[in-house]
mmCIF file of C-alpha atoms in Angstrom:
data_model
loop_
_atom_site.group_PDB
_atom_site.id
_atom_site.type_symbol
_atom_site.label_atom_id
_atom_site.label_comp_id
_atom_site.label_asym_id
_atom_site.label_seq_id
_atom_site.Cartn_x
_atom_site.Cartn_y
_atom_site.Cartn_z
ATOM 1 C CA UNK A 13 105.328 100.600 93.615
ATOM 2 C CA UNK A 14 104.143 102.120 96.530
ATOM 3 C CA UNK A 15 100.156 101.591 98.125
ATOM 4 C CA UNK A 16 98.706 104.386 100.480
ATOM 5 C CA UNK A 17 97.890 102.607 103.811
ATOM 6 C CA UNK A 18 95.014 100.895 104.793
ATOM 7 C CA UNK A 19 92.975 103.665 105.831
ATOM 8 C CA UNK A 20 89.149 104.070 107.422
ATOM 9 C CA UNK A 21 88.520 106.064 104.093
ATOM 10 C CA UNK A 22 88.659 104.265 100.721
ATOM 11 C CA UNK A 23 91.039 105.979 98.015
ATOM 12 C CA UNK A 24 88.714 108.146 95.657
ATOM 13 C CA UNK A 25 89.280 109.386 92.247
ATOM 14 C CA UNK A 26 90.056 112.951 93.993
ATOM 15 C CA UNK A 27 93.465 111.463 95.036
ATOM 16 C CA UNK A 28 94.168 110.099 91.782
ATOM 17 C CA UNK A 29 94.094 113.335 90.577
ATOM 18 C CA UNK A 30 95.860 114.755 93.341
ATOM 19 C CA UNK A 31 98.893 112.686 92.308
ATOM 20 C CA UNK A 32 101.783 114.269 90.779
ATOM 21 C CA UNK A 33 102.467 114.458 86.710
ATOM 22 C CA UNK A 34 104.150 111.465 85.677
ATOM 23 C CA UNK A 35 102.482 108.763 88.277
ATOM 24 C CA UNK A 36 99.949 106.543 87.140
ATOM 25 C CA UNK A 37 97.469 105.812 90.048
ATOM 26 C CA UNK A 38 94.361 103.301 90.331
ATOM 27 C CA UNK A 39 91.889 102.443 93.147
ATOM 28 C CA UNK A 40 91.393 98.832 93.250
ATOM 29 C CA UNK A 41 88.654 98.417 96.516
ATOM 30 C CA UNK A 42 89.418 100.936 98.169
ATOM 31 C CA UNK A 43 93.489 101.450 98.012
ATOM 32 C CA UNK A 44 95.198 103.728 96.039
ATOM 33 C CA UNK A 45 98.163 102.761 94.167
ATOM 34 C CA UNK A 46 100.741 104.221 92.324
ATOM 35 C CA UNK A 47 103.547 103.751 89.755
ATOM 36 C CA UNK A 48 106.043 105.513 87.078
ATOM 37 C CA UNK A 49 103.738 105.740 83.565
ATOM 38 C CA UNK A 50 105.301 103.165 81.106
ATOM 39 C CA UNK A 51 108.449 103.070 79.223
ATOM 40 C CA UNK A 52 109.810 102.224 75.665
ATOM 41 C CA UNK A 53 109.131 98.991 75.935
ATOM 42 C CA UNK A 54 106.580 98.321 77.448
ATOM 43 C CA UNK A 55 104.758 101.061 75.531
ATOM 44 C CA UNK A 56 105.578 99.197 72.232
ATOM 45 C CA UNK A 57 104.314 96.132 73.117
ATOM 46 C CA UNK A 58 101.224 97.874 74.403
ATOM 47 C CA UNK A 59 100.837 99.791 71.320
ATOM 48 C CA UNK A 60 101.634 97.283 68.829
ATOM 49 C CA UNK A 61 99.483 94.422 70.393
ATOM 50 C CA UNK A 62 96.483 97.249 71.104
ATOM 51 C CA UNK A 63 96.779 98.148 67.053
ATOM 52 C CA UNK A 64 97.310 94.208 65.832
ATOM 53 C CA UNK A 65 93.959 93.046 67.439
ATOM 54 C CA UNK A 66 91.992 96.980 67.556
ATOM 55 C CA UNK A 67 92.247 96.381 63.514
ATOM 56 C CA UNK A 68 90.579 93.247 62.476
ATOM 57 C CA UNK A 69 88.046 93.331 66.248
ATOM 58 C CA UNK A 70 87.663 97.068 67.173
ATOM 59 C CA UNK A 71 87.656 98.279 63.415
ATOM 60 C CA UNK A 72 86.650 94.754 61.316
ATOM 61 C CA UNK A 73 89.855 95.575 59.406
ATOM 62 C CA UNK A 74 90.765 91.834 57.763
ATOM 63 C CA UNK A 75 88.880 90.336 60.948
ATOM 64 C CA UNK A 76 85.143 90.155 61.986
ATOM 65 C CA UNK A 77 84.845 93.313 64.131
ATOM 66 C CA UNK A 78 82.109 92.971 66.961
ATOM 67 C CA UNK A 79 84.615 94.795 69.993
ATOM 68 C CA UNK A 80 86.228 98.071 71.334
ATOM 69 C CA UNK A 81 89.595 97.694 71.860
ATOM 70 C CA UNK A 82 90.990 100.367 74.276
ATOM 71 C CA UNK A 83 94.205 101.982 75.470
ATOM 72 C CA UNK A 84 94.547 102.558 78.781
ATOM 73 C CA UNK A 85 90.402 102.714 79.438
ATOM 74 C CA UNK A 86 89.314 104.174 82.856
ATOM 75 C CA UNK A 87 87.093 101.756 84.349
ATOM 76 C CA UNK A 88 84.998 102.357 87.458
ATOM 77 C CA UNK A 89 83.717 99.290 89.370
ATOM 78 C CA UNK A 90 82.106 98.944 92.743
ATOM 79 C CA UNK A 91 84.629 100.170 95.743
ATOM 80 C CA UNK A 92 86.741 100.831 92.283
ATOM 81 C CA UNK A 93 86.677 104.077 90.987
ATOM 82 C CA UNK A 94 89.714 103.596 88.619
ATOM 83 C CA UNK A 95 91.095 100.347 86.859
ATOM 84 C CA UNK A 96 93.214 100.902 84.142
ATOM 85 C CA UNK A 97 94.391 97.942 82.398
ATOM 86 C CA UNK A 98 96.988 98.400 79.592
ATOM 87 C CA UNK A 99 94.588 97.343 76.963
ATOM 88 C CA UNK A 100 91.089 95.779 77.421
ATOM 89 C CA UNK A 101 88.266 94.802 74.998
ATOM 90 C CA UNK A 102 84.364 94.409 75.310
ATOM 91 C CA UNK A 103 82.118 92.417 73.414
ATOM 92 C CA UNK A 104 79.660 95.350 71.144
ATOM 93 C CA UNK A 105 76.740 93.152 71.880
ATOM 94 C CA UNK A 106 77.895 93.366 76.004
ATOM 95 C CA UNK A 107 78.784 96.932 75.762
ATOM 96 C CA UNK A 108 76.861 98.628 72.899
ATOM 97 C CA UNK A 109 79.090 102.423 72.712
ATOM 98 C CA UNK A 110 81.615 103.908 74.781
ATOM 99 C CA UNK A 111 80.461 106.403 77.420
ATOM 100 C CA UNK A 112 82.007 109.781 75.994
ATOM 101 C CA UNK A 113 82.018 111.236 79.212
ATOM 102 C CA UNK A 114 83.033 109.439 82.075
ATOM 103 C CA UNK A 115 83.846 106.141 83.009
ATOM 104 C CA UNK A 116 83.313 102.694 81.446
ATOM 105 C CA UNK A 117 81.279 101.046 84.025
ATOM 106 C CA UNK A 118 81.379 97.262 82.206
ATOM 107 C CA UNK A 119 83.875 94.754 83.191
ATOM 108 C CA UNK A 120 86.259 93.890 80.257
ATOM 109 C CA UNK A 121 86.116 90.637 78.428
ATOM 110 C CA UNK A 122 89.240 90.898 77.959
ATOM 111 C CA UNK A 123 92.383 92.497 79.270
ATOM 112 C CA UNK A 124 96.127 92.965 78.396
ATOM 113 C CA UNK A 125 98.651 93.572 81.241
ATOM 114 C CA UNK A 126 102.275 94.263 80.058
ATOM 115 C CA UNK A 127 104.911 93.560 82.244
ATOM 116 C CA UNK A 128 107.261 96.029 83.537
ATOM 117 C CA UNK A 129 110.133 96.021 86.393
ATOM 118 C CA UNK A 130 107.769 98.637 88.236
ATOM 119 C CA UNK A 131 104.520 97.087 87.639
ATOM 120 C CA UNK A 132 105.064 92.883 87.598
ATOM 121 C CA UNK A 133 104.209 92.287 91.058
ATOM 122 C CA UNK A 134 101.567 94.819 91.613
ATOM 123 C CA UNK A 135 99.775 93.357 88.175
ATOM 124 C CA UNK A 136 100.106 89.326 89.990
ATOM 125 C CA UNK A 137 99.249 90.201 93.317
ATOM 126 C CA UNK A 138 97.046 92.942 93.179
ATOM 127 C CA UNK A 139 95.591 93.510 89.598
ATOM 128 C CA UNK A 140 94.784 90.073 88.252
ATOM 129 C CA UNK A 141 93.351 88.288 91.638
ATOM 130 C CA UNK A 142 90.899 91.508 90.743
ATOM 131 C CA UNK A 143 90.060 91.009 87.845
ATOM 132 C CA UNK A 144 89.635 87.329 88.344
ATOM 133 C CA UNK A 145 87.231 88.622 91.335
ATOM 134 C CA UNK A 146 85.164 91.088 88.872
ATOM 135 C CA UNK A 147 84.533 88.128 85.963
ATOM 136 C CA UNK A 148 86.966 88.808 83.184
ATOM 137 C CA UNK A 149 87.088 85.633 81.123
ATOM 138 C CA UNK A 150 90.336 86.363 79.518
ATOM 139 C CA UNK A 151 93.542 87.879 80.571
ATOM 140 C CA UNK A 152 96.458 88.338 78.550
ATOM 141 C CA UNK A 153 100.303 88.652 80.151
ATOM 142 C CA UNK A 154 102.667 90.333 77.752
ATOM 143 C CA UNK A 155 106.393 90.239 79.269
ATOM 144 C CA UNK A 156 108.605 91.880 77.120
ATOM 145 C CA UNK A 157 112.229 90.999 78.974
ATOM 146 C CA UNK A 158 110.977 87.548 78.916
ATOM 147 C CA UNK A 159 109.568 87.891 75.199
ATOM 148 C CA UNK A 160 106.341 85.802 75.862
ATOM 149 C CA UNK A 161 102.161 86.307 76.217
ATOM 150 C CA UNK A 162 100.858 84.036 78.382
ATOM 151 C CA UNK A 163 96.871 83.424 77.729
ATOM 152 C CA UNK A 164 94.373 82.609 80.574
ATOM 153 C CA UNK A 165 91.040 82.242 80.878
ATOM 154 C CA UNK A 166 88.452 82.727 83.979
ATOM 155 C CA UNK A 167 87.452 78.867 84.918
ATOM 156 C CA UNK A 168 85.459 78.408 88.350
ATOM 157 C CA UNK A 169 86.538 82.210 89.044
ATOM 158 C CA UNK A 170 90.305 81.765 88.822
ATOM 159 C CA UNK A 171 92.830 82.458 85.927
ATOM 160 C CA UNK A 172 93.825 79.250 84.230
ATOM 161 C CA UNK A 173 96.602 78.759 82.017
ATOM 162 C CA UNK A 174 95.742 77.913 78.546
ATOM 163 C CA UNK A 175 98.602 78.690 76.338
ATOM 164 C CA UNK A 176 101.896 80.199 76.247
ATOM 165 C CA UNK A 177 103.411 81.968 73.193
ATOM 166 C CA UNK A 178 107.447 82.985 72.664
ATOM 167 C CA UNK A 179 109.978 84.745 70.718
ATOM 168 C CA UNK A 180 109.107 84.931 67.285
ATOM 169 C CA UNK A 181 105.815 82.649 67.217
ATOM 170 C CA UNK A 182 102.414 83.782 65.856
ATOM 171 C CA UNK A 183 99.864 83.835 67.934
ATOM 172 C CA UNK A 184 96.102 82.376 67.635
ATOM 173 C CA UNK A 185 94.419 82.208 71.018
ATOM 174 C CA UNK A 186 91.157 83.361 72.332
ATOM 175 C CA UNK A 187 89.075 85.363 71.893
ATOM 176 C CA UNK A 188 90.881 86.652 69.332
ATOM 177 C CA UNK A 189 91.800 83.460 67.535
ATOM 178 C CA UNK A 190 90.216 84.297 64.091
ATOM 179 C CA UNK A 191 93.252 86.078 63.596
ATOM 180 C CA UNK A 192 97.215 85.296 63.736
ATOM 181 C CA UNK A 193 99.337 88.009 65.590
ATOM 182 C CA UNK A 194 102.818 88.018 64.881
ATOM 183 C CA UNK A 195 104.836 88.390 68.053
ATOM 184 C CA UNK A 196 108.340 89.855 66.531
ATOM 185 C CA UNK A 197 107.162 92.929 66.077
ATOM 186 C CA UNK A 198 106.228 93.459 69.832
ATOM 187 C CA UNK A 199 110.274 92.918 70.863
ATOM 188 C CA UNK A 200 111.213 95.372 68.346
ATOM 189 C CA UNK A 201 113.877 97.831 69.562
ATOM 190 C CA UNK A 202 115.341 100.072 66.796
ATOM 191 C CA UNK A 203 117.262 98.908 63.009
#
């Protein structure tokens, strides 16, 4: 993980897309920083977790609907022109339709960070003290290696632990805890 320096100029979006194919970039107040995109997995626990809650919340599928559920969602926030969290959800009544061009200008309430060797320390030190900062009320911490989601919620503008979930458990936790989430299927590797 590398940060550009402290400079008299905030990061822009211009050097995000200055960066090279194959680095991920975000400008959290002002810095830029950069990392390797995802890999196996931590792109199936991203994916799988994104599709288990998207269904019943983003789509009403078996569930009670009422949120988008995004990938990957450019978000643009004061002295912030690009947060990217690896999932992140919005109340429909908060957040009536997704702009089709350009950013999503709404903070998330809700976000998903999975853990990766390039990304854990950056996400603690950097990414959740932010969005802690910006008033998301619920951050989830999916750490594959570790084969756990830790839940937290925003009280008195800091993330406080609420539950932990492990191995092969089902989830239920909020805001999503109309629905069980099997957790197996996040760990899976191959046959």
């Amino acid at each position: 993980m590398s940060s550009a320096a402290r400079e008299r100029t905030p990061a822009t979006y211009a050097d995000l897309e200055a960066l090279p194919p194959g680095v991920k970039g975000e400008v959290i107040e002002g810095v830029l920083y950069t990392q390797p995109r995802p890999r196996g997995g931590h792109a199936i626990a991203s994916s799988i977790l994104g599709r288990r809650i998207g269904d019943p919340f983003g789509d009403g599928i078996g569930g009670p609907g009422g949120w988008w559920i995004l990938d990957e969602p450019g978000i643009e926030l004061p002295g912030s022109p690009e947060v990217a969290p690896d999932i992140a959800g919005w109340r429909r009544e908060r957040m009536p339709e997704v702009p089709d061009d350009g950013p999503i200008t709404v903070v998330p309430d809700w976000v998903c960070e999975v853990l990766s060797p390039s990304n854990r320390t950056y996400d603690r030190r950097i990414k959740f003290p932010y969005y802690a900062k910006v008033g998301v009320a619920y951050l989830w911490v999916v750490d594959p290696p570790a084969r756990t989601v830790e839940i937290k919620k925003l009280i008195n503008g800091h993330f406080s632990d609420i539950a932990v979930f492990a191995d092969d458990e089902f989830l239920r936790a909020e805001p999503f805890d109309a629905v069980e989430i099997p957790l197996s299927p996040l760990w899976f590797r191959g046959p």
